[in-house]
Amino acid sequence: MESKNSTVVTEFILLGLTQSQDAQLLVFVLVLIFYIIILPGNFLIILTIRSDPGLSAPLYFFLGNLAFLDASYSFIVAPRMLADFLSKKKVISYKGCITQLFFLHFLGAGEMFLLVVMAFDRYIAICRPLHYSNVMNPRTCYTLLLALWLGGFTHSIVQVALILHLPFCGPNQLDNFFCDVPQVIKLACTDTFVVELLMVSNSGLLTLLCFLGLLASYAVILCRVQGQSSKGKNKALSTCTTHIIIVFLMFGPAIFIYTRPFRAFPADKVVSLFHTVIFPLLNPVIYTLRNQEVKASMRRLLSQHTVS
């Protein structure tokens, strides 16, 4: 590998999701409708949690942050993708590509760590209820929040540092609708075996270990729930089931994309679409629809503004 970056490529051409004009139009309309309907719902969740003193528990504090992270994550790819559908030449500058890649992994890793924190919160609440208020105090919650942001930043800066070290001097066509590590690395004018190995370790292995750890933790929680009263058991089961659904939505596509050698598969673009646009917006909504307290608070907030 060259010790000095000899990049001469100043922009990348995005080949997009599909070359079919009819398919592009269909995806554009569906994603736009989905975006317009679901994105305000994420901000409504944040507003509801912030405005209701009854939703001050750590569970809702982390849910509000999940909604914020997911809404922010969706802004990285979706708006540009929608704009590119209307453009004949889909071009992104080298700096713009690196910036998109940085925020994609920064917020993505942050959300991954947030799901780990939420699992820890549920473990303490269900398995150590008498210690919950002492362990999950406001200081601990903010410390965990800071830690997950720093973890996401560290993960992303490593990805970007490895990319910036690579020379790009030839082809500049990215076979995707956004910039991500697997496609960008393949355009480097050097042997990328070591870099790919480091990337798989940084993204793939980390994602897989977090996923397996989360499944194990929820398995322990569900075993402990069996001995609780019927009311407490049902509430805990509902909460944990929602968390597990979100874990699969978040980690499933990430594992598919990052835990294997960077070779193209036919399903890559579809999986990436769900991973970067659809699932991030759905996660908080899925959680809210299964949480009676948040739904009741949201109805009160909407009725207040409707009456006024």
Coordinates of C-alpha atoms in Angstrom, one line a residue, residues 4-274:
K4 CA 1.0 8.7 0.8
N5 CA -2.5 9.4 -0.6
S6 CA -2.2 10.1 -4.3
T7 CA -5.9 10.8 -4.9
V8 CA -6.7 12.5 -8.2
V9 CA -10.4 11.7 -8.3
T10 CA -12.4 14.8 -7.4
E11 CA -15.9 13.3 -7.7
F12 CA -17.8 10.0 -7.9
I13 CA -20.6 9.1 -10.2
L14 CA -23.4 7.3 -8.4
L15 CA -25.0 4.6 -10.6
G16 CA -28.1 4.7 -8.5
L17 CA -30.6 2.1 -7.2
T18 CA -31.7 1.0 -10.7
Q19 CA -31.2 1.9 -14.3
S20 CA -34.9 1.4 -15.1
Q21 CA -36.8 4.8 -15.4
D22 CA -40.1 3.2 -14.4
A23 CA -38.5 1.5 -11.3
Q24 CA -36.9 4.8 -10.4
L25 CA -40.2 6.6 -10.6
L26 CA -41.9 4.0 -8.5
V27 CA -39.2 4.0 -5.8
F28 CA -39.1 7.8 -5.8
V29 CA -42.9 8.1 -5.2
L30 CA -42.9 5.4 -2.5
V31 CA -39.9 6.7 -0.6
L32 CA -41.2 10.3 -0.8
I33 CA -44.6 9.3 0.6
F34 CA -43.0 7.2 3.3
Y35 CA -40.6 10.0 4.2
I36 CA -43.3 12.7 4.4
I37 CA -45.5 10.5 6.6
I38 CA -43.0 8.8 8.9
L39 CA -40.4 11.6 9.5
P40 CA -42.8 14.0 11.2
G41 CA -43.8 11.0 13.4
N42 CA -40.3 10.8 14.7
F43 CA -40.2 14.4 15.6
L44 CA -43.6 14.0 17.3
I45 CA -42.2 11.3 19.4
I46 CA -39.3 13.5 20.5
L47 CA -41.7 16.4 21.2
T48 CA -44.0 14.2 23.2
I49 CA -41.2 12.8 25.4
R50 CA -39.7 16.2 25.9
S51 CA -43.0 17.9 26.8
D52 CA -44.5 15.2 29.1
P53 CA -43.1 15.1 32.7
G54 CA -44.6 11.6 33.1
L55 CA -42.2 10.3 30.4
S56 CA -39.0 11.2 32.3
A57 CA -37.9 7.6 33.0
P58 CA -34.6 6.4 31.4
L59 CA -36.6 4.2 29.0
Y60 CA -38.2 7.2 27.4
F61 CA -35.1 9.3 27.6
F62 CA -33.3 6.7 25.4
L63 CA -36.4 6.3 23.2
G64 CA -36.3 10.0 22.4
N65 CA -32.6 9.8 21.6
L66 CA -33.4 6.8 19.3
A67 CA -35.9 8.8 17.4
F68 CA -33.4 11.7 17.1
L69 CA -30.6 9.4 15.9
D70 CA -32.9 7.7 13.4
A71 CA -34.3 10.9 12.0
S72 CA -30.8 12.3 11.7
Y73 CA -29.6 9.0 10.0
S74 CA -32.3 9.2 7.4
F75 CA -31.2 12.7 6.4
I76 CA -27.8 11.4 5.3
V77 CA -29.0 9.3 2.4
A78 CA -32.7 9.8 1.6
P79 CA -32.8 13.5 0.5
R80 CA -29.9 13.2 -1.9
M81 CA -31.3 9.9 -3.2
L82 CA -34.7 11.6 -4.0
A83 CA -32.9 14.5 -5.7
D84 CA -30.8 12.1 -7.7
F85 CA -33.9 10.4 -9.0
L86 CA -34.7 13.7 -10.8
S87 CA -31.2 14.2 -12.1
K88 CA -29.7 12.6 -15.2
K89 CA -26.1 12.8 -13.8
K90 CA -25.8 11.6 -10.2
V91 CA -22.5 13.1 -9.0
I92 CA -21.0 13.5 -5.5
S93 CA -17.7 15.2 -4.8
Y94 CA -14.9 13.3 -3.1
K95 CA -15.2 15.4 0.0
G96 CA -19.0 15.1 0.0
C97 CA -18.6 11.3 -0.3
I98 CA -16.2 11.1 2.6
T99 CA -18.5 13.4 4.7
Q100 CA -21.5 11.2 3.9
L101 CA -19.6 8.1 4.8
F102 CA -18.4 9.6 8.1
F103 CA -21.9 10.6 9.3
L104 CA -23.4 7.3 8.0
H105 CA -21.1 5.3 10.3
F106 CA -21.1 7.9 13.1
L107 CA -24.8 7.8 13.6
G108 CA -25.2 4.2 12.6
A109 CA -22.7 3.1 15.3
G110 CA -24.2 5.5 17.7
E111 CA -27.6 3.8 17.3
M112 CA -26.0 0.4 17.6
F113 CA -24.5 1.4 20.9
L114 CA -27.8 3.0 22.0
L115 CA -29.6 -0.3 21.5
V116 CA -27.0 -1.9 23.8
V117 CA -27.6 0.8 26.4
M118 CA -31.4 0.2 26.1
A119 CA -30.9 -3.5 26.7
F120 CA -28.8 -2.7 29.8
D121 CA -31.6 -0.4 31.0
R122 CA -34.2 -3.2 30.6
Y123 CA -31.9 -5.7 32.3
I124 CA -31.6 -3.5 35.4
A125 CA -35.3 -2.6 35.4
I126 CA -36.5 -6.3 35.2
C127 CA -33.7 -8.3 36.8
R128 CA -32.6 -5.7 39.5
P129 CA -35.7 -3.6 40.1
L130 CA -34.8 -2.6 43.6
H131 CA -31.5 -1.1 42.4
Y132 CA -32.9 0.5 39.2
S133 CA -33.4 4.1 40.5
N134 CA -29.9 4.1 42.0
V135 CA -28.2 2.6 38.9
M136 CA -30.1 4.4 36.2
N137 CA -30.0 7.9 37.7
P138 CA -29.8 11.0 35.4
R139 CA -26.0 11.2 35.7
T140 CA -25.6 7.6 34.5
C141 CA -28.0 8.1 31.6
Y142 CA -26.1 11.2 30.4
T143 CA -22.8 9.4 30.9
L144 CA -24.0 6.4 28.8
L145 CA -25.3 8.8 26.2
L146 CA -22.0 10.6 25.9
A147 CA -20.2 7.2 25.8
L148 CA -22.3 6.0 22.8
W149 CA -21.7 9.3 20.9
L150 CA -18.0 8.9 21.5
G151 CA -18.1 5.3 20.5
G152 CA -19.9 6.2 17.3
F153 CA -17.3 8.9 16.6
T154 CA -14.4 6.7 17.2
H155 CA -15.8 3.9 15.0
S156 CA -16.5 6.3 12.1
I157 CA -13.2 8.2 12.3
V158 CA -11.3 4.9 12.0
Q159 CA -13.3 4.1 8.8
V160 CA -12.6 7.5 7.3
A161 CA -8.9 7.4 8.2
L162 CA -8.5 4.1 6.4
I163 CA -10.4 5.5 3.3
L164 CA -8.4 8.8 3.2
H165 CA -5.2 6.8 3.1
L166 CA -6.2 5.1 -0.1
P167 CA -5.3 6.5 -3.6
F168 CA -8.1 7.0 -6.1
C169 CA -6.7 7.6 -9.5
G170 CA -8.9 5.8 -12.0
P171 CA -12.5 4.7 -12.2
N172 CA -15.0 6.8 -10.2
Q173 CA -18.3 5.0 -10.7
L174 CA -19.9 3.9 -7.5
D175 CA -22.4 1.1 -8.0
N176 CA -24.8 2.4 -5.4
F177 CA -27.1 5.4 -4.6
F178 CA -24.8 6.6 -1.8
C179 CA -21.2 6.4 -0.6
D180 CA -20.3 3.5 1.7
V181 CA -17.2 1.6 2.5
P182 CA -17.6 -1.5 0.4
Q183 CA -18.2 0.4 -2.9
V184 CA -15.6 3.1 -2.3
I185 CA -12.8 0.7 -1.4
K186 CA -13.2 -1.2 -4.6
L187 CA -12.3 2.0 -6.6
A188 CA -8.9 2.4 -4.9
C189 CA -5.8 2.1 -7.1
T190 CA -4.0 -0.3 -4.8
D191 CA -4.3 -3.7 -3.1
T192 CA -7.0 -3.3 -0.5
F193 CA -6.9 -6.7 1.1
V194 CA -5.5 -5.4 4.4
V195 CA -7.9 -2.4 4.5
E196 CA -10.9 -4.7 3.8
L197 CA -9.8 -7.0 6.6
L198 CA -9.6 -4.0 9.0
M199 CA -13.0 -2.7 7.8
V200 CA -14.7 -6.0 8.3
S201 CA -13.1 -6.2 11.8
N202 CA -14.2 -2.6 12.6
S203 CA -17.7 -2.8 11.2
G204 CA -18.6 -6.4 10.7
L205 CA -17.2 -8.1 13.8
L206 CA -18.3 -5.2 16.0
T207 CA -21.8 -5.4 14.6
L208 CA -22.0 -9.2 15.0
L209 CA -20.7 -9.2 18.6
C210 CA -23.2 -6.5 19.6
F211 CA -26.0 -8.4 17.9
L212 CA -25.1 -11.7 19.6
G213 CA -24.7 -9.9 23.0
L214 CA -28.1 -8.3 22.7
L215 CA -29.8 -11.6 21.8
A216 CA -28.1 -13.2 24.8
S217 CA -29.1 -10.3 27.1
Y218 CA -32.8 -10.4 26.0
A219 CA -32.8 -14.2 26.4
V220 CA -31.7 -13.7 30.1
I221 CA -34.3 -11.0 30.6
L222 CA -37.1 -13.2 29.1
C223 CA -36.1 -16.1 31.4
R224 CA -36.3 -13.8 34.4
V225 CA -39.7 -12.4 33.3
Q226 CA -41.3 -15.9 33.6
G227 CA -41.3 -15.6 37.4
Q228 CA -43.1 -12.3 37.6
S229 CA -46.8 -11.5 38.1
S230 CA -49.1 -11.6 35.1
K231 CA -49.3 -7.8 34.6
G232 CA -45.6 -7.2 35.1
K233 CA -44.8 -10.1 32.9
N234 CA -47.0 -8.9 30.0
K235 CA -45.6 -5.4 30.1
A236 CA -42.0 -6.7 30.2
L237 CA -42.6 -9.1 27.4
S238 CA -44.2 -6.4 25.2
T239 CA -41.2 -4.0 25.8
C240 CA -38.6 -6.7 25.2
T241 CA -40.4 -8.0 22.1
T242 CA -40.3 -4.5 20.7
H243 CA -36.6 -4.1 21.4
I244 CA -35.9 -7.5 19.8
I245 CA -37.8 -6.4 16.6
I246 CA -35.7 -3.2 16.4
V247 CA -32.5 -5.1 17.0
F248 CA -33.2 -7.4 14.0
L249 CA -34.2 -4.5 11.8
M250 CA -31.1 -2.6 12.7
F251 CA -28.5 -5.4 12.8
G252 CA -29.8 -7.8 10.1
P253 CA -29.0 -5.6 7.1
A254 CA -25.7 -4.3 8.7
I255 CA -24.5 -7.9 9.3
F256 CA -25.4 -8.7 5.7
I257 CA -23.4 -5.7 4.3
Y258 CA -20.4 -5.6 6.6
T259 CA -19.6 -9.1 7.9
R260 CA -18.4 -10.5 4.5
P261 CA -15.8 -9.7 1.9
F262 CA -16.7 -6.7 -0.1
R263 CA -18.1 -8.4 -3.2
A264 CA -21.3 -7.2 -4.9
F265 CA -24.5 -9.2 -4.5
P266 CA -27.8 -8.7 -6.3
A267 CA -29.6 -7.9 -3.1
D268 CA -27.0 -5.3 -1.9
K269 CA -28.9 -2.2 -3.1
V270 CA -32.3 -3.3 -1.8
V271 CA -30.8 -4.2 1.6
S272 CA -29.0 -0.8 1.7
L273 CA -32.3 1.0 0.9
F274 CA -34.0 -0.6 3.8

